Short mmCIF file of C-alpha atoms in Angstrom, two decimals:
data_model
loop_
_atom_site.label_atom_id
_atom_site.label_comp_id
_atom_site.label_asym_id
_atom_site.label_seq_id
_atom_site.Cartn_x
_atom_site.Cartn_y
_atom_site.Cartn_z
CA UNK A 1 -14.36 -16.44 23.26
CA UNK A 2 -13.12 -13.78 20.79
CA UNK A 3 -14.47 -14.02 17.35
CA UNK A 4 -12.09 -14.90 14.34
CA UNK A 5 -10.70 -12.02 12.45
CA UNK A 6 -11.14 -12.29 8.76
CA UNK A 7 -8.42 -11.65 6.19
CA UNK A 8 -8.58 -11.99 2.52
CA UNK A 9 -5.81 -13.49 0.50
CA UNK A 10 -5.92 -12.40 -3.07
CA UNK A 11 -3.87 -14.70 -5.10
CA UNK A 12 -3.12 -14.04 -8.88
CA UNK A 13 -2.50 -17.75 -10.27
CA UNK A 14 -0.69 -16.64 -13.39
CA UNK A 15 1.56 -13.70 -12.40
CA UNK A 16 5.34 -14.32 -12.89
CA UNK A 17 4.65 -17.96 -14.04
CA UNK A 18 5.23 -18.93 -10.53
CA UNK A 19 3.08 -21.73 -8.83
CA UNK A 20 1.26 -20.09 -6.07
CA UNK A 21 -0.03 -23.39 -4.24
CA UNK A 22 2.99 -23.48 -1.65
CA UNK A 23 2.44 -19.74 -0.70
CA UNK A 24 -1.45 -20.40 -0.30
CA UNK A 25 -0.84 -23.34 1.82
CA UNK A 26 1.76 -21.59 3.92
CA UNK A 27 -0.58 -18.51 4.28
CA UNK A 28 -3.45 -20.77 5.16
CA UNK A 29 -1.42 -22.63 7.88
CA UNK A 30 -0.13 -19.35 9.20
CA UNK A 31 -3.54 -17.86 9.51
CA UNK A 32 -4.80 -20.92 11.55
CA UNK A 33 -1.88 -20.39 13.93
CA UNK A 34 -2.88 -16.68 14.43
CA UNK A 35 -6.77 -17.51 14.73
CA UNK A 36 -7.61 -15.90 11.57
CA UNK A 37 -10.07 -16.80 9.15
CA UNK A 38 -8.68 -16.56 5.64
CA UNK A 39 -10.70 -16.08 2.76
CA UNK A 40 -8.98 -17.02 -0.44
CA UNK A 41 -9.59 -15.12 -3.74
CA UNK A 42 -8.02 -16.04 -7.01
CA UNK A 43 -8.01 -13.27 -9.61
CA UNK A 44 -9.45 -13.93 -13.07
CA UNK A 45 -9.06 -10.60 -14.77
CA UNK A 46 -12.87 -10.39 -14.77
CA UNK A 47 -14.44 -7.77 -12.38
CA UNK A 48 -11.84 -8.55 -9.83
CA UNK A 49 -12.13 -5.16 -8.09
CA UNK A 50 -15.89 -5.37 -7.62
CA UNK A 51 -15.55 -8.94 -6.26
CA UNK A 52 -12.84 -7.98 -3.84
CA UNK A 53 -14.88 -5.00 -2.62
CA UNK A 54 -17.86 -7.12 -2.10
CA UNK A 55 -15.74 -9.75 -0.18
CA UNK A 56 -14.30 -7.09 2.01
CA UNK A 57 -17.56 -5.43 2.78
CA UNK A 58 -19.33 -8.76 3.48
CA UNK A 59 -16.64 -10.16 5.86
CA UNK A 60 -15.61 -6.90 7.32
CA UNK A 61 -11.96 -7.58 6.73
CA UNK A 62 -9.14 -5.31 8.11
CA UNK A 63 -6.36 -6.73 6.11
CA UNK A 64 -5.97 -8.04 2.50
CA UNK A 65 -2.74 -10.23 1.74
CA UNK A 66 -1.82 -9.89 -1.94
CA UNK A 67 0.15 -12.69 -3.54
CA UNK A 68 1.29 -11.32 -6.91
CA UNK A 69 3.36 -8.62 -8.62
CA UNK A 70 2.81 -4.88 -8.92
CA UNK A 71 -0.11 -5.04 -11.21
CA UNK A 72 -2.20 -7.08 -8.83
CA UNK A 73 -1.19 -4.91 -5.84
CA UNK A 74 -2.33 -1.89 -7.73
CA UNK A 75 -5.62 -3.54 -8.68
CA UNK A 76 -6.32 -4.45 -5.09
CA UNK A 77 -5.39 -0.81 -4.01
CA UNK A 78 -7.79 0.53 -6.49
CA UNK A 79 -10.51 -1.79 -5.13
CA UNK A 80 -9.69 -0.68 -1.57
CA UNK A 81 -9.18 3.09 -1.96
CA UNK A 82 -12.38 4.11 -0.20
CA UNK A 83 -11.98 1.27 2.53
CA UNK A 84 -10.00 1.17 5.72
CA UNK A 85 -7.89 -1.71 4.97
CA UNK A 86 -4.20 -2.57 5.39
CA UNK A 87 -2.40 -4.48 2.48
CA UNK A 88 0.17 -7.03 3.28
CA UNK A 89 2.35 -8.03 0.29
CA UNK A 90 3.89 -11.71 -0.59
CA UNK A 91 5.89 -11.05 -3.82
CA UNK A 92 4.88 -13.40 -6.60
CA UNK A 93 4.88 -11.60 -9.85
CA UNK A 94 7.04 -10.77 -12.84
CA UNK A 95 7.44 -7.22 -11.64
CA UNK A 96 7.95 -7.03 -7.92
CA UNK A 97 9.41 -3.47 -7.81
CA UNK A 98 7.20 -2.62 -4.88
CA UNK A 99 8.49 -5.47 -2.52
CA UNK A 100 12.02 -4.55 -3.48
CA UNK A 101 11.41 -1.02 -2.43
CA UNK A 102 9.67 -1.98 0.87
CA UNK A 103 12.73 -4.10 1.69
CA UNK A 104 10.45 -7.30 2.08
CA UNK A 105 12.64 -10.41 2.73
CA UNK A 106 12.95 -13.29 0.38
CA UNK A 107 11.87 -15.93 2.98
CA UNK A 108 8.26 -16.83 2.76
CA UNK A 109 7.96 -17.29 6.46
CA UNK A 110 9.18 -13.78 7.24
CA UNK A 111 6.90 -12.26 4.53
CA UNK A 112 3.91 -13.96 6.19
CA UNK A 113 4.72 -12.50 9.45
CA UNK A 114 5.09 -8.90 8.13
CA UNK A 115 2.16 -9.19 5.99
CA UNK A 116 -0.28 -10.55 8.75
CA UNK A 117 1.08 -8.76 11.74
CA UNK A 118 3.19 -5.78 11.18
CA UNK A 119 2.36 -2.07 11.28
CA UNK A 120 1.82 -0.21 8.07
CA UNK A 121 2.94 3.09 6.37
CA UNK A 122 0.52 5.09 4.35
CA UNK A 123 1.83 5.21 0.98
CA UNK A 124 1.56 7.63 -1.78
CA UNK A 125 0.89 6.81 -5.43
CA UNK A 126 1.13 8.71 -8.48
CA UNK A 127 -1.33 9.68 -11.13
CA UNK A 128 -0.01 9.75 -14.70
CA UNK A 129 -2.68 10.84 -17.30
CA UNK A 130 -5.25 9.27 -14.97
CA UNK A 131 -3.63 5.90 -14.43
CA UNK A 132 -1.98 5.02 -11.10
CA UNK A 133 1.57 4.38 -10.55
CA UNK A 134 2.96 2.59 -7.38
CA UNK A 135 6.60 3.06 -7.76
CA UNK A 136 8.41 3.73 -11.12
CA UNK A 137 7.03 4.67 -14.51
CA UNK A 138 8.98 5.89 -17.48
CA UNK A 139 9.25 6.99 -21.05
CA UNK A 140 12.04 6.21 -23.34
CA UNK A 141 14.57 3.46 -23.70
CA UNK A 142 13.35 1.22 -20.46
CA UNK A 143 9.79 1.44 -21.68
CA UNK A 144 10.96 0.20 -25.06
CA UNK A 145 12.80 -2.53 -23.31
CA UNK A 146 9.50 -3.55 -21.34
CA UNK A 147 7.54 -3.44 -24.71
CA UNK A 148 10.08 -5.79 -26.37
CA UNK A 149 10.16 -8.15 -23.33
CA UNK A 150 6.45 -8.41 -23.35
CA UNK A 151 6.40 -9.22 -26.97
CA UNK A 152 9.16 -11.92 -26.65
CA UNK A 153 8.83 -15.51 -25.49
CA UNK A 154 12.02 -15.71 -23.43
CA UNK A 155 11.04 -15.03 -19.78
CA UNK A 156 13.20 -14.18 -16.72
CA UNK A 157 16.60 -12.61 -16.43
CA UNK A 158 17.73 -14.12 -19.60
CA UNK A 159 14.94 -12.70 -21.68
CA UNK A 160 15.19 -9.32 -20.20
CA UNK A 161 19.06 -9.35 -20.94
CA UNK A 162 18.42 -10.37 -24.71
CA UNK A 163 15.81 -7.62 -24.98
CA UNK A 164 18.37 -5.12 -23.33
CA UNK A 165 20.74 -5.94 -26.02
CA UNK A 166 17.95 -5.82 -28.71
CA UNK A 167 16.56 -2.46 -27.51
CA UNK A 168 20.03 -0.81 -27.40
CA UNK A 169 21.09 -2.03 -30.85
CA UNK A 170 17.94 -0.65 -32.38
CA UNK A 171 18.23 2.53 -30.36
CA UNK A 172 16.36 5.51 -31.82
CA UNK A 173 17.48 9.14 -31.68
CA UNK A 174 17.31 10.91 -28.24
CA UNK A 175 13.92 12.86 -27.81
CA UNK A 176 13.37 16.40 -26.45
CA UNK A 177 11.63 16.39 -23.06
CA UNK A 178 10.08 19.64 -21.60
CA UNK A 179 9.34 19.35 -17.92
CA UNK A 180 7.27 22.00 -16.37
CA UNK A 181 6.64 22.13 -12.59
CA UNK A 182 5.38 24.92 -10.31
CA UNK A 183 8.77 26.35 -9.97
CA UNK A 184 10.69 25.63 -13.02
CA UNK A 185 10.84 24.40 -16.48
CA UNK A 186 13.43 22.25 -17.95
CA UNK A 187 13.95 21.58 -21.55
CA UNK A 188 16.69 18.91 -22.56
CA UNK A 189 17.56 15.99 -24.82
CA UNK A 190 16.92 12.84 -23.05
CA UNK A 191 17.04 9.11 -23.47
CA UNK A 192 14.64 8.34 -20.64
CA UNK A 193 12.68 10.03 -18.12
CA UNK A 194 11.55 8.31 -14.92
CA UNK A 195 8.66 9.38 -12.88
CA UNK A 196 9.54 7.88 -9.30
CA UNK A 197 7.68 7.41 -6.20
CA UNK A 198 10.34 5.26 -4.89
CA UNK A 199 14.02 4.27 -5.22
CA UNK A 200 14.41 1.14 -7.19
CA UNK A 201 13.42 -0.84 -10.11
CA UNK A 202 12.37 -4.51 -9.51
CA UNK A 203 15.72 -5.68 -10.56
CA UNK A 204 17.17 -3.99 -7.56
CA UNK A 205 18.61 -1.00 -9.47
CA UNK A 206 18.62 2.32 -7.48
CA UNK A 207 17.46 4.98 -10.12
CA UNK A 208 16.32 7.71 -7.46
CA UNK A 209 18.38 7.68 -4.24
CA UNK A 210 16.21 10.44 -2.72
CA UNK A 211 12.96 8.56 -3.11
CA UNK A 212 10.50 8.27 -0.28
CA UNK A 213 7.08 6.67 -0.58
CA UNK A 214 5.16 8.71 1.87
CA UNK A 215 6.55 12.20 1.49
CA UNK A 216 3.88 13.84 -0.71
CA UNK A 217 6.35 14.07 -3.41
CA UNK A 218 7.56 12.28 -6.41
CA UNK A 219 10.96 12.61 -8.33
CA UNK A 220 11.64 13.16 -12.09
CA UNK A 221 14.85 11.53 -13.11
CA UNK A 222 16.25 12.72 -16.49
CA UNK A 223 18.65 10.48 -18.06
CA UNK A 224 20.15 12.83 -20.92
CA UNK A 225 22.87 10.49 -22.21
CA UNK A 226 22.50 6.77 -22.32
CA UNK A 227 25.18 4.92 -23.90
CA UNK A 228 25.81 1.24 -23.65
CA UNK A 229 27.99 1.49 -20.75
CA UNK A 230 25.61 3.79 -18.69
CA UNK A 231 22.52 1.71 -19.60
CA UNK A 232 24.54 -1.42 -18.70
CA UNK A 233 25.43 0.06 -15.29
CA UNK A 234 21.86 0.98 -14.73
CA UNK A 235 20.68 -2.73 -15.55
CA UNK A 236 23.36 -4.20 -13.33
CA UNK A 237 22.51 -1.91 -10.28
CA UNK A 238 25.21 0.85 -10.56
CA UNK A 239 23.42 3.94 -11.15
CA UNK A 240 25.95 6.82 -12.13
CA UNK A 241 24.32 9.56 -10.37
CA UNK A 242 27.40 11.74 -10.12
CA UNK A 243 27.73 12.34 -13.74
CA UNK A 244 26.13 15.28 -15.50
CA UNK A 245 24.11 12.78 -17.40
CA UNK A 246 21.29 12.53 -14.86
CA UNK A 247 19.20 15.31 -13.27
CA UNK A 248 16.57 14.81 -10.55
CA UNK A 249 13.59 17.06 -9.89
CA UNK A 250 11.58 16.69 -6.80
CA UNK A 251 7.94 18.02 -7.10
CA UNK A 252 4.14 17.08 -6.35
CA UNK A 253 2.98 18.06 -9.82
CA UNK A 254 4.28 18.16 -13.38
CA UNK A 255 3.70 18.23 -17.17
CA UNK A 256 6.16 16.40 -19.42
CA UNK A 257 5.91 16.87 -23.06
CA UNK A 258 8.04 15.31 -25.77
CA UNK A 259 8.90 16.37 -29.39
CA UNK A 260 7.81 13.00 -30.77
CA UNK A 261 5.74 10.19 -29.50
CA UNK A 262 7.75 7.96 -26.92
CA UNK A 263 7.19 4.48 -25.44
CA UNK A 264 5.71 4.65 -22.01
CA UNK A 265 5.40 2.15 -19.10
CA UNK A 266 3.91 2.20 -15.70
CA UNK A 267 5.26 -0.11 -13.02
CA UNK A 268 6.65 -2.64 -15.57
CA UNK A 269 3.57 -2.80 -17.84
CA UNK A 270 4.03 -1.15 -21.24
CA UNK A 271 1.22 1.30 -21.88
CA UNK A 272 1.65 3.09 -25.23
CA UNK A 273 3.55 5.89 -27.01
CA UNK A 274 2.91 9.22 -25.60
CA UNK A 275 3.92 12.86 -26.12
CA UNK A 276 2.33 14.49 -23.01
CA UNK A 277 2.17 13.35 -19.46
CA UNK A 278 0.10 14.93 -16.73
CA UNK A 279 1.58 13.89 -13.34
CA UNK A 280 0.45 14.50 -9.83
CA UNK A 281 1.03 13.05 -6.38
CA UNK A 282 -1.94 11.09 -4.64
CA UNK A 283 -0.97 11.33 -0.99
CA UNK A 284 -1.55 8.57 1.47
CA UNK A 285 -3.33 6.21 -1.00
CA UNK A 286 -2.73 2.83 0.47
CA UNK A 287 -1.90 1.23 3.84
CA UNK A 288 0.74 -1.20 3.30
CA UNK A 289 2.29 -3.55 5.98
CA UNK A 290 6.19 -2.93 6.17
CA UNK A 291 9.17 -4.83 7.91
#
C-alpha cells in the first residue's frame, strides 16, 4: 500500500472578490480521486510565509497549489525559494497576469489537471530595488492607472476603463528615462517603461512579444509616445509594436533613472513614486506547472 502524497492548497479568500468555495471543493474532490492528501491553508496576511514553510516541512509536500492572483503566487514563491517544490496555479485573483502568460485554460477542471499532474518549467523572476516581480512591472502611465484603480471603488473591467479615462485626462508631461545596461545607455522621453519577464498583461495585452520566462533575461519596453489612441490600443490588446514609439531592450541587468519621481507598480500592485530602479534577473526561481 503506497502512502498518500501530501499537497498543500493555498487559498487567498479575499483576492479578486471571488468566492473560492467552489474551487476548494473541486480541488478536494480531485485530490481524493488522485489519492493525494490535500492540506488546505487560507491566507490571513499575517505570517503566511512562515506558516506555509512550516506546513511544507512538516508534511514533506512536493506540490503547492495556489488559488489566488499574482500577489499570492509571489508570496508562496518567496516562502518556497529554498525548498524543492512545484507550484500549481488556479487563477483566482484580481491580477492574474501570470496565468495569462502561462496560457492556463479558463476551465477549472483543466486547471486542476495541470496544477496537480503536469510537468513544470523553472521560471525566472526579476529583482527590482530588492522586490521580486513575476512578470510585468512598469513606471509611468500604467502604474498611475493601477494607483487610481486601487483608490477607486468600482471594480472589474468597468472600474479599469473608468480609471483609464481618468488617468489619460489627468496626464502629466512625459518624463525622461535613462536606461543603462552592460552594453548600452539609452536616454529618451517616455510615457511608460515596462520591465517584462513575460509577454502579456493580465488583460491579455501583449506588451513584450519576445518575452520568454525562463531564458535568463528580461526586456525593457520603452513607450515613448502614448496618446489616447495608442494607449487605447494597448488596453484593448493591439500593441502597436511596429511604430517608432516603442523600443525594446533585452538584458539581464539594468539601472533605470528618471528626471522626476514617477509612479511605479509591480505585477499589478502600486508601489510608490520612484526615480531610480536597480533591476536584475533572478534565474530559475520557481518551478511552476504548465500546460
